[in-house]
Short mmCIF file of C-alpha atoms (C1' of nucleotides) in Angstrom, two decimals:
data_model
loop_
_atom_site.label_atom_id
_atom_site.label_comp_id
_atom_site.label_asym_id
_atom_site.label_seq_id
_atom_site.Cartn_x
_atom_site.Cartn_y
_atom_site.Cartn_z
CA MET A 1 -42.14 -13.32 184.28
CA ARG A 2 -41.70 -16.71 182.70
CA GLY A 3 -41.95 -19.94 184.62
CA GLU A 4 -44.07 -18.45 187.32
CA TYR A 5 -47.13 -20.63 187.36
CA ASN A 6 -47.29 -24.18 188.59
CA THR A 7 -49.38 -25.88 185.93
CA ARG A 8 -50.32 -29.49 185.38
CA GLN A 9 -48.23 -29.65 182.21
CA LYS A 10 -45.13 -28.43 184.01
CA ARG A 11 -45.56 -30.80 186.89
CA GLU A 12 -46.04 -33.78 184.60
CA LEU A 13 -43.18 -32.84 182.30
CA LEU A 14 -40.86 -32.29 185.23
CA ALA A 15 -41.81 -35.65 186.69
CA PHE A 16 -41.18 -37.21 183.30
CA LEU A 17 -37.73 -35.61 183.16
CA ARG A 18 -36.77 -36.72 186.63
CA GLU A 19 -37.72 -40.29 185.88
CA ARG A 20 -35.30 -40.36 183.02
CA SER A 21 -32.47 -38.31 184.36
CA MET A 22 -29.25 -39.07 182.53
CA GLN A 23 -31.22 -40.18 179.52
CA HIS A 24 -31.50 -38.28 176.28
CA PHE A 25 -34.75 -37.67 174.42
CA SER A 26 -36.24 -35.58 171.68
CA VAL A 27 -39.33 -33.42 171.80
CA ASP A 28 -41.20 -36.16 169.98
CA ASP A 29 -40.17 -38.69 172.61
CA VAL A 30 -41.64 -36.48 175.31
CA VAL A 31 -44.88 -35.79 173.49
CA PHE A 32 -45.60 -39.38 172.52
CA GLU A 33 -44.45 -41.06 175.70
CA MET A 34 -46.40 -38.66 177.85
CA GLN A 35 -49.36 -39.19 175.59
CA ASP A 36 -49.01 -42.93 176.09
CA ARG A 37 -49.33 -42.57 179.81
CA GLY A 38 -52.39 -40.40 179.39
CA GLU A 39 -50.74 -37.04 179.98
CA LYS A 40 -51.78 -34.58 177.32
CA ILE A 41 -49.29 -31.88 176.49
CA GLY A 42 -48.91 -29.63 173.48
CA ARG A 43 -45.84 -29.73 171.33
CA SER A 44 -45.23 -25.98 171.72
CA THR A 45 -45.44 -26.28 175.46
CA VAL A 46 -42.75 -28.94 175.44
CA TYR A 47 -40.51 -26.80 173.25
CA ARG A 48 -41.08 -23.74 175.38
CA TYR A 49 -40.63 -25.39 178.72
CA LEU A 50 -37.53 -27.35 177.73
CA GLU A 51 -36.05 -24.14 176.39
CA LEU A 52 -36.72 -22.44 179.71
CA LEU A 53 -35.20 -25.29 181.68
CA ALA A 54 -32.18 -25.30 179.39
CA GLU A 55 -31.61 -21.61 180.14
CA GLN A 56 -31.93 -22.33 183.84
CA GLY A 57 -29.42 -25.15 183.53
CA SER A 58 -31.44 -28.14 184.66
CA VAL A 59 -31.76 -29.44 181.14
CA ARG A 60 -28.99 -29.87 178.64
CA LYS A 61 -29.71 -29.33 174.97
CA TYR A 62 -27.65 -30.50 172.06
CA GLN A 63 -27.76 -31.63 168.47
CA SER A 64 -27.68 -35.29 167.56
CA VAL A 65 -25.66 -36.48 164.61
CA GLN A 66 -28.92 -36.63 162.68
CA GLY A 67 -29.58 -32.97 163.31
CA ILE A 68 -32.42 -33.46 165.73
CA THR A 69 -32.34 -31.56 168.99
CA GLN A 70 -31.94 -33.79 172.00
CA TYR A 71 -32.50 -32.93 175.62
CA GLN A 72 -31.36 -34.40 178.86
CA HIS A 73 -32.27 -33.63 182.43
CA VAL A 74 -29.37 -33.18 184.83
CA GLU A 75 -29.73 -33.42 188.58
CA ASP A 76 -26.46 -31.89 189.54
CA ASP A 77 -25.02 -29.44 187.09
CA SER A 78 -22.21 -28.20 189.27
CA ARG A 79 -19.41 -30.60 188.48
CA CYS A 80 -18.73 -29.37 184.99
CA ASP A 81 -14.98 -29.63 185.21
CA SER A 82 -14.54 -33.36 184.95
CA HIS A 83 -17.91 -34.34 183.65
CA PHE A 84 -18.11 -35.16 179.96
CA HIS A 85 -20.61 -36.90 177.75
CA MET A 86 -20.21 -39.65 175.23
CA MET A 87 -22.85 -40.39 172.66
CA CYS A 88 -23.16 -43.64 170.79
CA SER A 89 -23.67 -42.99 167.11
CA ARG A 90 -25.40 -46.33 166.72
CA CYS A 91 -27.98 -46.47 169.49
CA GLY A 92 -27.99 -42.78 170.32
CA ASN A 93 -27.41 -43.33 174.03
CA LEU A 94 -25.81 -40.56 176.00
CA MET A 95 -23.37 -41.59 178.70
CA HIS A 96 -21.48 -39.72 181.37
CA VAL A 97 -17.74 -39.83 181.78
CA ASP A 98 -16.39 -38.58 185.01
CA CYS A 99 -12.74 -39.39 185.23
CA ASP A 100 -9.37 -37.81 185.80
CA LEU A 101 -8.09 -38.26 182.29
CA MET A 102 -10.72 -35.83 181.08
CA ARG A 103 -9.46 -33.25 183.50
CA THR A 104 -5.93 -33.93 182.36
CA MET A 105 -7.01 -33.42 178.79
CA SER A 106 -8.73 -30.15 179.61
CA GLU A 107 -5.60 -28.90 181.30
CA HIS A 108 -3.44 -29.99 178.42
CA LEU A 109 -5.66 -28.26 175.89
CA VAL A 110 -5.63 -24.97 177.71
CA LYS A 111 -1.92 -25.07 178.50
CA ASP A 112 -0.51 -26.35 175.26
CA HIS A 113 -3.17 -25.38 172.77
CA GLY A 114 -4.65 -22.28 174.37
CA PHE A 115 -8.07 -23.84 174.11
CA LEU A 116 -10.49 -23.68 177.02
CA LEU A 117 -12.64 -26.76 176.63
CA ASP A 118 -16.27 -26.55 177.61
CA PRO A 119 -17.48 -29.91 178.90
CA ARG A 120 -21.08 -28.76 178.74
CA GLU A 121 -20.98 -28.25 175.01
CA THR A 122 -18.67 -31.06 174.08
CA ILE A 123 -19.95 -34.49 173.22
CA LEU A 124 -17.62 -37.34 172.48
CA VAL A 125 -19.05 -39.39 169.65
CA GLY A 126 -18.30 -43.04 169.08
CA VAL A 127 -19.67 -46.53 169.55
CA CYS A 128 -20.60 -47.84 172.97
CA GLN A 129 -19.66 -51.21 174.38
CA LYS A 130 -23.11 -52.68 173.94
CA CYS A 131 -23.28 -51.78 170.27
CA ARG A 132 -19.75 -52.97 169.64
CA MET A 133 -20.62 -56.34 171.13
CA ALA A 134 -23.85 -56.51 169.21
CA GLY A 135 -22.16 -55.59 165.97
CA GLY A 136 -19.34 -58.09 166.29
CA GLU A 137 -15.90 -57.14 165.11
CA ALA A 138 -16.88 -54.83 162.31
CA VAL A 139 -17.34 -51.52 164.03
CA GLU A 140 -19.25 -49.36 161.62
CA HIS A 141 -18.48 -45.81 162.56
CA GLY A 142 -15.02 -46.33 163.93
CA ALA A 143 -13.98 -48.86 161.35
CA ASP A 144 -11.07 -47.09 159.72
CA CYS A 145 -10.11 -45.50 162.98
CA HIS A 146 -9.96 -48.91 164.54
CA GLU A 147 -7.00 -49.91 162.42
CA GLY A 148 -4.94 -46.84 163.07
CA CYS A 149 -5.53 -46.84 166.79
CA HIS A 150 -4.11 -50.31 167.44
CA HIS A 151 -6.93 -51.00 169.83
CA SER A 152 -7.53 -54.56 170.79
CA VAL A 153 -11.28 -54.39 170.50
CA MET B 1 -22.35 -43.52 138.62
CA ARG B 2 -22.29 -40.39 140.71
CA GLY B 3 -19.49 -37.85 140.52
CA GLU B 4 -18.56 -38.79 137.02
CA TYR B 5 -18.82 -35.54 135.12
CA ASN B 6 -16.54 -32.58 135.46
CA THR B 7 -18.94 -29.66 135.47
CA ARG B 8 -18.43 -25.97 135.98
CA GLN B 9 -20.35 -26.08 139.28
CA LYS B 10 -18.14 -28.83 140.65
CA ARG B 11 -14.94 -27.11 139.60
CA GLU B 12 -15.98 -23.84 141.17
CA LEU B 13 -17.28 -25.43 144.35
CA LEU B 14 -14.14 -27.49 144.74
CA ALA B 15 -11.99 -24.39 144.24
CA PHE B 16 -14.09 -22.61 146.83
CA LEU B 17 -13.57 -25.46 149.28
CA ARG B 18 -9.84 -25.61 148.77
CA GLU B 19 -9.49 -21.89 149.38
CA ARG B 20 -11.04 -22.32 152.76
CA SER B 21 -9.65 -25.60 153.88
CA MET B 22 -9.74 -25.93 157.64
CA GLN B 23 -12.64 -23.52 157.77
CA HIS B 24 -16.22 -24.42 158.49
CA PHE B 25 -19.21 -23.19 156.52
CA SER B 26 -22.87 -23.82 155.94
CA VAL B 27 -24.68 -24.45 152.69
CA ASP B 28 -25.89 -20.86 152.80
CA ASP B 29 -22.34 -19.60 153.14
CA VAL B 30 -21.37 -21.46 150.01
CA VAL B 31 -24.36 -20.34 147.97
CA PHE B 32 -24.14 -16.66 148.88
CA GLU B 33 -20.37 -16.29 148.82
CA MET B 34 -20.11 -18.02 145.48
CA GLN B 35 -22.93 -15.84 144.26
CA ASP B 36 -20.99 -12.78 145.41
CA ARG B 37 -18.07 -13.70 143.28
CA GLY B 38 -20.32 -14.24 140.30
CA GLU B 39 -20.45 -18.03 140.41
CA LYS B 40 -24.01 -19.24 140.08
CA ILE B 41 -24.82 -22.52 141.75
CA GLY B 42 -28.10 -24.07 142.84
CA ARG B 43 -28.77 -24.87 146.46
CA SER B 44 -29.60 -28.49 145.68
CA THR B 45 -26.37 -28.90 143.82
CA VAL B 46 -24.45 -27.68 146.83
CA TYR B 47 -26.30 -30.08 149.12
CA ARG B 48 -25.81 -32.97 146.74
CA TYR B 49 -22.18 -32.37 146.00
CA LEU B 50 -21.20 -31.76 149.61
CA GLU B 51 -23.02 -34.95 150.54
CA LEU B 52 -21.04 -36.84 147.92
CA LEU B 53 -17.75 -35.36 149.06
CA ALA B 54 -18.62 -36.18 152.66
CA GLU B 55 -19.15 -39.82 151.70
CA GLN B 56 -15.84 -39.82 149.89
CA GLY B 57 -14.14 -38.33 152.93
CA SER B 58 -12.80 -35.08 151.57
CA VAL B 59 -15.45 -33.06 153.36
CA ARG B 60 -16.47 -33.38 156.95
CA LYS B 61 -20.06 -32.80 157.96
CA TYR B 62 -21.37 -32.05 161.41
CA GLN B 63 -24.07 -30.26 163.35
CA SER B 64 -23.39 -26.88 164.86
CA VAL B 65 -24.70 -25.99 168.29
CA GLN B 66 -27.41 -24.00 166.53
CA GLY B 67 -28.60 -27.08 164.69
CA ILE B 68 -27.34 -26.03 161.28
CA THR B 69 -25.28 -28.47 159.30
CA GLN B 70 -21.71 -27.31 158.85
CA TYR B 71 -19.14 -28.58 156.41
CA GLN B 72 -15.39 -28.43 156.24
CA HIS B 73 -12.96 -29.43 153.56
CA VAL B 74 -10.06 -31.59 154.66
CA GLU B 75 -6.92 -32.06 152.59
CA ASP B 76 -5.62 -35.17 154.24
CA ASP B 77 -8.16 -37.43 155.82
CA SER B 78 -5.92 -40.39 156.43
CA ARG B 79 -4.64 -39.72 159.93
CA CYS B 80 -7.93 -40.16 161.74
CA ASP B 81 -6.49 -41.88 164.76
CA SER B 82 -4.90 -38.93 166.45
CA HIS B 83 -6.60 -36.14 164.63
CA PHE B 84 -9.34 -34.31 166.49
CA HIS B 85 -11.16 -31.05 166.01
CA MET B 86 -11.84 -28.19 168.34
CA MET B 87 -14.47 -25.60 167.62
CA CYS B 88 -14.57 -22.19 169.20
CA SER B 89 -18.07 -21.41 170.37
CA ARG B 90 -17.38 -17.70 170.09
CA CYS B 91 -15.85 -17.20 166.66
CA GLY B 92 -16.88 -20.54 165.20
CA ASN B 93 -13.42 -21.43 164.00
CA LEU B 94 -12.60 -25.07 163.61
CA MET B 95 -9.10 -26.13 164.60
CA HIS B 96 -7.16 -29.33 164.33
CA VAL B 97 -5.57 -31.09 167.26
CA ASP B 98 -3.04 -33.70 166.47
CA CYS B 99 -1.32 -34.80 169.62
CA ASP B 100 -0.50 -37.86 171.67
CA LEU B 101 -2.81 -37.07 174.54
CA MET B 102 -5.77 -37.50 172.24
CA ARG B 103 -4.54 -40.95 171.36
CA THR B 104 -4.08 -41.70 175.02
CA MET B 105 -7.60 -40.57 175.70
CA SER B 106 -8.99 -42.75 172.93
CA GLU B 107 -7.20 -45.74 174.33
CA HIS B 108 -8.38 -45.01 177.82
CA LEU B 109 -11.97 -44.68 176.70
CA VAL B 110 -12.00 -47.97 174.87
CA LYS B 111 -10.12 -49.85 177.59
CA ASP B 112 -11.76 -48.49 180.69
CA HIS B 113 -15.12 -47.32 179.41
CA GLY B 114 -15.68 -49.69 176.51
CA PHE B 115 -16.28 -46.72 174.26
CA LEU B 116 -14.70 -46.57 170.83
CA LEU B 117 -14.27 -42.89 170.15
CA ASP B 118 -14.70 -41.66 166.61
CA PRO B 119 -12.44 -38.67 165.99
CA ARG B 120 -14.25 -37.89 162.77
CA GLU B 121 -17.54 -37.31 164.49
CA THR B 122 -16.29 -35.74 167.68
CA ILE B 123 -15.82 -32.03 168.02
CA LEU B 124 -14.35 -30.52 171.13
CA VAL B 125 -16.19 -27.30 171.90
CA GLY B 126 -14.71 -24.44 173.86
CA VAL B 127 -13.12 -21.04 173.52
CA CYS B 128 -9.98 -20.52 171.46
CA GLN B 129 -6.97 -18.54 172.56
CA LYS B 130 -7.71 -15.57 170.34
CA CYS B 131 -11.21 -15.18 171.71
CA ARG B 132 -10.08 -15.65 175.27
CA MET B 133 -7.56 -12.87 174.83
CA ALA B 134 -10.07 -10.64 173.11
CA GLY B 135 -12.67 -11.26 175.78
CA GLY B 136 -10.38 -10.58 178.72
CA GLU B 137 -10.81 -12.59 181.87
CA ALA B 138 -14.52 -13.22 181.64
CA VAL B 139 -14.73 -16.29 179.50
CA GLU B 140 -18.31 -16.52 178.39
CA HIS B 141 -18.94 -20.14 177.58
CA GLY B 142 -16.44 -21.68 179.91
CA ALA B 143 -17.06 -19.27 182.75
CA ASP B 144 -18.22 -21.65 185.46
CA CYS B 145 -15.93 -24.33 184.15
CA HIS B 146 -13.04 -21.95 184.52
CA GLU B 147 -13.37 -21.89 188.28
CA GLY B 148 -13.58 -25.60 188.76
CA CYS B 149 -10.66 -26.40 186.52
CA HIS B 150 -8.12 -24.32 188.42
CA HIS B 151 -6.71 -23.15 185.14
CA SER B 152 -4.44 -20.17 185.20
CA VAL B 153 -5.96 -18.50 182.19
"C1'" DT C 1 -26.29 -39.32 121.36
"C1'" DT C 2 -26.40 -40.95 126.07
"C1'" DG C 3 -27.17 -40.33 130.57
"C1'" DC C 4 -25.33 -37.82 134.53
"C1'" DG C 5 -25.72 -33.15 136.59
"C1'" DT C 6 -28.33 -29.15 137.53
"C1'" DG C 7 -31.91 -26.17 139.20
"C1'" DC C 8 -36.50 -25.12 140.11
"C1'" DA C 9 -40.31 -26.05 142.75
"C1'" DA C 10 -42.62 -28.92 145.81
"C1'" DA C 11 -42.53 -31.82 149.67
"C1'" DG C 12 -40.86 -33.25 154.23
"C1'" DG C 13 -39.44 -32.57 158.81
"C1'" DT C 14 -38.31 -29.70 162.82
"C1'" DT C 15 -38.83 -25.55 165.43
"C1'" DT C 16 -40.83 -20.97 166.27
"C1'" DT C 17 -44.54 -17.69 166.56
"C1'" DG C 18 -49.31 -15.38 166.74
"C1'" DC C 19 -53.36 -15.44 168.91
"C1'" DA C 20 -57.44 -16.83 171.29
"C1'" DT C 21 -58.50 -19.53 175.21
"C1'" DG C 22 -57.62 -21.70 179.65
"C1'" DG C 23 -56.20 -21.81 184.30
"C1'" DC C 24 -53.17 -20.41 188.33
"C1'" DA C 25 -52.60 -17.16 191.97
"C1'" DT D 1 -59.78 -10.66 188.21
"C1'" DG D 2 -55.28 -10.21 186.10
"C1'" DC D 3 -51.97 -12.23 183.67
"C1'" DC D 4 -49.08 -16.03 182.55
"C1'" DA D 5 -49.41 -20.61 180.23
"C1'" DT D 6 -51.24 -23.48 176.80
"C1'" DG D 7 -52.40 -25.34 172.31
"C1'" DC D 8 -53.74 -24.95 167.74
"C1'" DA D 9 -52.53 -23.52 163.35
"C1'" DA D 10 -49.65 -21.03 160.53
"C1'" DA D 11 -45.23 -19.57 159.48
"C1'" DA D 12 -40.37 -19.99 159.25
"C1'" DC D 13 -36.38 -22.84 158.43
"C1'" DC D 14 -33.44 -26.30 156.75
"C1'" DT D 15 -33.00 -30.26 153.84
"C1'" DT D 16 -34.49 -33.72 150.52
"C1'" DT D 17 -36.76 -35.17 146.35
"C1'" DG D 18 -39.11 -35.29 141.60
"C1'" DC D 19 -38.71 -33.94 137.18
"C1'" DA D 20 -37.53 -31.64 132.95
"C1'" DC D 21 -33.80 -29.57 130.81
"C1'" DG D 22 -28.80 -28.78 130.10
"C1'" DC D 23 -24.42 -30.29 129.20
"C1'" DA D 24 -20.08 -33.29 129.56
"C1'" DA D 25 -18.18 -37.25 127.44
#
DNA sequence: TTGCGTGCAAAGGTTTTGCATGGCA
DNA sequence: TGCCATGCAAAACCTTTGCACGCAA
């Protein structure tokens, strides 16, 4: 059975994941950053172990806008009903949103649109506060949306 | 300048896109289905033309959960402020959502979370009504969410 | 005739797989 | 010792790019 043995690679990878809970990363990030701290781990091992953890639910796996697979370790996976994720298309950061409006939206979608939203699979894409500040007024990705939305950014 | 000539490939591809507006497809879908109807077109041409159309806004491009790039032709791209997309993780269908609650959510996100949502990049993932009916009570992808949300599915 | 568009093939990048070796229990 | 885990290399995929030829204007 898979995931049976307690190996050095697993221990180190798991420690790595825990340190950066709530942060997103690619397989390359893992390989190189672990390498930097002197922990040798094969690329295939990273792929295989992350895949296993994703099946078990302690790691979330999704596609970035660029088409690269990103992973994220989650401590508590139980509150899926109000827990969404936002990703900044500029800096790539993944953020959590845990608020009532999301629940309201879910309920609205299922009631009025017949659509059962899955917060685990859904990622809200946009530009985060930090990047908006850094980029000044001209908000790249949301530029044309900006006008129509009447937001006072 | 790109997109200047009116070639057979462009005409046929554009016709293909218009026929399946509101539907999603991959580059392979295009190549093989056009091939089936006797329209020869090179893979690179499809990539290049879809890329061009995506820049111009008449085609939307995004990553599927499986990591394959999907495209979708959109007739009217002007109402981006309240226009979102939902994708069914079962049947793969892409649907449009054009309602006030989405606008409310956008405004909430930017006001209270500092996040400027981009409706063009964001895809709400879940299970559509048709698939929920077909699948009975046990809703595959939203199963554990189902409980927490107190939805009366 | 000019130069953009096309398609093949090759290259590039990411992920998966086969297989021999290593290491946990 | 038995068997899972690992890592290398190769393969499998998807996408992009270079280049010569075709074709629209």
